[in-house]
């Protein structure tokens, strides 16, 4: 069992940057692949980024490649999402998720979810 607490969301103008953090409980954080997903009103929850348990392997959804960076610090039980060059279409609730297996692009593969944090990008 792992609990996830997100922080760092807010209102940013287009072109700005924001860093999201997700703090996990427990001693087995390194056992989980981690992912970031986002969901806009009326839309399906979509994959943003994922990172392997070791942090060696990362992958990104095409719309955020080159702009977003996922990272983790297993000693701090924390995963991060650095978001640069934000666009209005990035506006969504962002969720941190954990999976006790290797990384995945599918929301249904993740067992644990944070409460979400709102990111709003103005034009």
PDB file of C-alpha atoms in Angstrom:
ATOM      1  CA  UNK A   1       0.000   0.000   0.000  1.00  0.00           C
ATOM      2  CA  UNK A   2       1.238   3.451  -0.884  1.00  0.00           C
ATOM      3  CA  UNK A   3      -0.307   6.869  -0.464  1.00  0.00           C
ATOM      4  CA  UNK A   4       0.531   9.692  -2.831  1.00  0.00           C
ATOM      5  CA  UNK A   5       0.350  13.403  -2.078  1.00  0.00           C
ATOM      6  CA  UNK A   6       0.778  15.893  -4.898  1.00  0.00           C
ATOM      7  CA  UNK A   7       1.752  19.525  -4.828  1.00  0.00           C
ATOM      8  CA  UNK A   8       2.918  22.283  -7.136  1.00  0.00           C
ATOM      9  CA  UNK A   9      -0.119  22.959  -9.294  1.00  0.00           C
ATOM     10  CA  UNK A  10      -1.308  26.442 -10.047  1.00  0.00           C
ATOM     11  CA  UNK A  11      -2.033  29.098 -12.627  1.00  0.00           C
ATOM     12  CA  UNK A  12       0.689  29.879 -15.147  1.00  0.00           C
ATOM     13  CA  UNK A  13       0.802  31.926 -18.317  1.00  0.00           C
ATOM     14  CA  UNK A  14       1.593  30.250 -21.626  1.00  0.00           C
ATOM     15  CA  UNK A  15       5.319  29.692 -21.993  1.00  0.00           C
ATOM     16  CA  UNK A  16       5.846  29.473 -18.266  1.00  0.00           C
ATOM     17  CA  UNK A  17       7.112  26.615 -16.146  1.00  0.00           C
ATOM     18  CA  UNK A  18       5.846  24.614 -13.221  1.00  0.00           C
ATOM     19  CA  UNK A  19       7.228  21.742 -11.180  1.00  0.00           C
ATOM     20  CA  UNK A  20       4.895  19.159  -9.719  1.00  0.00           C
ATOM     21  CA  UNK A  21       5.911  16.940  -6.835  1.00  0.00           C
ATOM     22  CA  UNK A  22       4.420  13.694  -5.613  1.00  0.00           C
ATOM     23  CA  UNK A  23       5.431  12.423  -2.198  1.00  0.00           C
ATOM     24  CA  UNK A  24       4.831   8.757  -1.445  1.00  0.00           C
ATOM     25  CA  UNK A  25       4.405   7.043   1.882  1.00  0.00           C
ATOM     26  CA  UNK A  26       6.042   3.834   3.005  1.00  0.00           C
ATOM     27  CA  UNK A  27       9.444   2.250   2.686  1.00  0.00           C
ATOM     28  CA  UNK A  28       8.920   0.524  -0.654  1.00  0.00           C
ATOM     29  CA  UNK A  29       8.719   3.509  -2.994  1.00  0.00           C
ATOM     30  CA  UNK A  30      11.508   2.083  -5.114  1.00  0.00           C
ATOM     31  CA  UNK A  31       9.337  -0.978  -5.814  1.00  0.00           C
ATOM     32  CA  UNK A  32       6.906   1.118  -7.863  1.00  0.00           C
ATOM     33  CA  UNK A  33       7.046   2.428 -11.351  1.00  0.00           C
ATOM     34  CA  UNK A  34       5.555   5.912 -11.335  1.00  0.00           C
ATOM     35  CA  UNK A  35       3.467   7.812 -13.809  1.00  0.00           C
ATOM     36  CA  UNK A  36       1.899  11.191 -14.383  1.00  0.00           C
ATOM     37  CA  UNK A  37      -1.516  11.460 -16.020  1.00  0.00           C
ATOM     38  CA  UNK A  38      -3.815  14.356 -16.703  1.00  0.00           C
ATOM     39  CA  UNK A  39      -7.515  14.821 -17.228  1.00  0.00           C
ATOM     40  CA  UNK A  40      -9.382  17.788 -18.622  1.00  0.00           C
ATOM     41  CA  UNK A  41     -13.149  18.225 -18.081  1.00  0.00           C
ATOM     42  CA  UNK A  42     -15.118  15.834 -20.257  1.00  0.00           C
ATOM     43  CA  UNK A  43     -11.979  14.053 -21.420  1.00  0.00           C
ATOM     44  CA  UNK A  44     -10.430  10.686 -20.722  1.00  0.00           C
ATOM     45  CA  UNK A  45      -7.517  10.516 -18.368  1.00  0.00           C
ATOM     46  CA  UNK A  46      -4.419  10.530 -20.550  1.00  0.00           C
ATOM     47  CA  UNK A  47      -0.853   9.457 -20.143  1.00  0.00           C
ATOM     48  CA  UNK A  48       1.774  12.145 -19.671  1.00  0.00           C
ATOM     49  CA  UNK A  49       4.984  10.495 -18.500  1.00  0.00           C
ATOM     50  CA  UNK A  50       6.280   7.412 -16.733  1.00  0.00           C
ATOM     51  CA  UNK A  51       9.475   6.365 -15.030  1.00  0.00           C
ATOM     52  CA  UNK A  52      10.832   2.966 -14.094  1.00  0.00           C
ATOM     53  CA  UNK A  53      11.492   1.852 -10.554  1.00  0.00           C
ATOM     54  CA  UNK A  54      15.171   2.642 -10.853  1.00  0.00           C
ATOM     55  CA  UNK A  55      14.615   5.897 -12.703  1.00  0.00           C
ATOM     56  CA  UNK A  56      16.725   4.710 -15.608  1.00  0.00           C
ATOM     57  CA  UNK A  57      13.899   4.339 -18.116  1.00  0.00           C
ATOM     58  CA  UNK A  58      11.503   7.151 -18.959  1.00  0.00           C
ATOM     59  CA  UNK A  59       8.834   7.720 -21.553  1.00  0.00           C
ATOM     60  CA  UNK A  60       6.585  10.593 -22.550  1.00  0.00           C
ATOM     61  CA  UNK A  61       3.423  11.248 -24.440  1.00  0.00           C
ATOM     62  CA  UNK A  62       4.104  12.922 -27.778  1.00  0.00           C
ATOM     63  CA  UNK A  63       2.469  16.274 -26.867  1.00  0.00           C
ATOM     64  CA  UNK A  64       4.869  16.808 -23.964  1.00  0.00           C
ATOM     65  CA  UNK A  65       8.106  15.431 -25.387  1.00  0.00           C
ATOM     66  CA  UNK A  66      10.872  17.980 -25.151  1.00  0.00           C
ATOM     67  CA  UNK A  67       8.892  20.120 -22.709  1.00  0.00           C
ATOM     68  CA  UNK A  68       8.223  17.908 -19.690  1.00  0.00           C
ATOM     69  CA  UNK A  69      10.717  15.910 -17.654  1.00  0.00           C
ATOM     70  CA  UNK A  70       9.882  13.176 -15.178  1.00  0.00           C
ATOM     71  CA  UNK A  71      12.347  12.282 -12.453  1.00  0.00           C
ATOM     72  CA  UNK A  72      12.414  10.534  -9.113  1.00  0.00           C
ATOM     73  CA  UNK A  73      14.412  10.539  -5.936  1.00  0.00           C
ATOM     74  CA  UNK A  74      13.915   7.212  -4.225  1.00  0.00           C
ATOM     75  CA  UNK A  75      15.759   8.386  -1.121  1.00  0.00           C
ATOM     76  CA  UNK A  76      13.114  11.105  -0.746  1.00  0.00           C
ATOM     77  CA  UNK A  77      10.177   8.936  -1.863  1.00  0.00           C
ATOM     78  CA  UNK A  78       9.309  11.611  -4.390  1.00  0.00           C
ATOM     79  CA  UNK A  79       8.604  11.809  -8.101  1.00  0.00           C
ATOM     80  CA  UNK A  80       8.674  15.088 -10.011  1.00  0.00           C
ATOM     81  CA  UNK A  81       7.272  16.470 -13.207  1.00  0.00           C
ATOM     82  CA  UNK A  82       9.087  19.510 -14.525  1.00  0.00           C
ATOM     83  CA  UNK A  83       6.859  21.256 -17.031  1.00  0.00           C
ATOM     84  CA  UNK A  84       8.381  23.866 -19.321  1.00  0.00           C
ATOM     85  CA  UNK A  85       6.980  25.918 -22.177  1.00  0.00           C
ATOM     86  CA  UNK A  86       3.469  25.307 -20.951  1.00  0.00           C
ATOM     87  CA  UNK A  87       0.602  25.620 -23.396  1.00  0.00           C
ATOM     88  CA  UNK A  88      -3.117  26.211 -22.820  1.00  0.00           C
ATOM     89  CA  UNK A  89      -3.815  22.641 -23.923  1.00  0.00           C
ATOM     90  CA  UNK A  90      -1.772  21.450 -20.939  1.00  0.00           C
ATOM     91  CA  UNK A  91      -4.563  22.692 -18.678  1.00  0.00           C
ATOM     92  CA  UNK A  92      -5.879  19.728 -16.700  1.00  0.00           C
ATOM     93  CA  UNK A  93      -5.908  18.029 -13.352  1.00  0.00           C
ATOM     94  CA  UNK A  94      -2.611  16.211 -13.041  1.00  0.00           C
ATOM     95  CA  UNK A  95      -2.448  12.915 -11.189  1.00  0.00           C
ATOM     96  CA  UNK A  96       0.477  11.008  -9.811  1.00  0.00           C
ATOM     97  CA  UNK A  97       0.158   7.223  -9.964  1.00  0.00           C
ATOM     98  CA  UNK A  98       2.104   4.203  -8.758  1.00  0.00           C
ATOM     99  CA  UNK A  99       2.331   0.691 -10.136  1.00  0.00           C
ATOM    100  CA  UNK A 100       4.002  -2.252  -8.448  1.00  0.00           C
ATOM    101  CA  UNK A 101       5.415  -3.403 -11.757  1.00  0.00           C
ATOM    102  CA  UNK A 102       7.249  -1.859 -14.664  1.00  0.00           C
ATOM    103  CA  UNK A 103       6.063   1.415 -16.195  1.00  0.00           C
ATOM    104  CA  UNK A 104       3.000   1.641 -18.372  1.00  0.00           C
ATOM    105  CA  UNK A 105       1.099   4.143 -20.490  1.00  0.00           C
ATOM    106  CA  UNK A 106      -2.292   2.806 -19.428  1.00  0.00           C
ATOM    107  CA  UNK A 107      -4.111   4.359 -16.452  1.00  0.00           C
ATOM    108  CA  UNK A 108      -5.754   1.018 -15.681  1.00  0.00           C
ATOM    109  CA  UNK A 109      -2.355  -0.526 -14.988  1.00  0.00           C
ATOM    110  CA  UNK A 110      -1.709   1.741 -12.016  1.00  0.00           C
ATOM    111  CA  UNK A 111      -2.833   0.691  -8.569  1.00  0.00           C
ATOM    112  CA  UNK A 112      -2.478   3.870  -6.544  1.00  0.00           C
ATOM    113  CA  UNK A 113      -3.390   7.448  -7.315  1.00  0.00           C
ATOM    114  CA  UNK A 114      -2.915  10.839  -5.796  1.00  0.00           C
ATOM    115  CA  UNK A 115      -5.773  13.271  -5.351  1.00  0.00           C
ATOM    116  CA  UNK A 116      -4.748  15.373  -8.319  1.00  0.00           C
ATOM    117  CA  UNK A 117      -3.532  18.932  -8.629  1.00  0.00           C
ATOM    118  CA  UNK A 118      -4.946  21.552 -10.967  1.00  0.00           C
ATOM    119  CA  UNK A 119      -2.702  23.074 -13.595  1.00  0.00           C
ATOM    120  CA  UNK A 120      -4.161  25.990 -15.520  1.00  0.00           C
ATOM    121  CA  UNK A 121      -2.285  27.645 -18.363  1.00  0.00           C
ATOM    122  CA  UNK A 122      -3.641  30.958 -19.558  1.00  0.00           C
ATOM    123  CA  UNK A 123      -3.227  32.252 -23.090  1.00  0.00           C
TER     124      UNK A 123
END
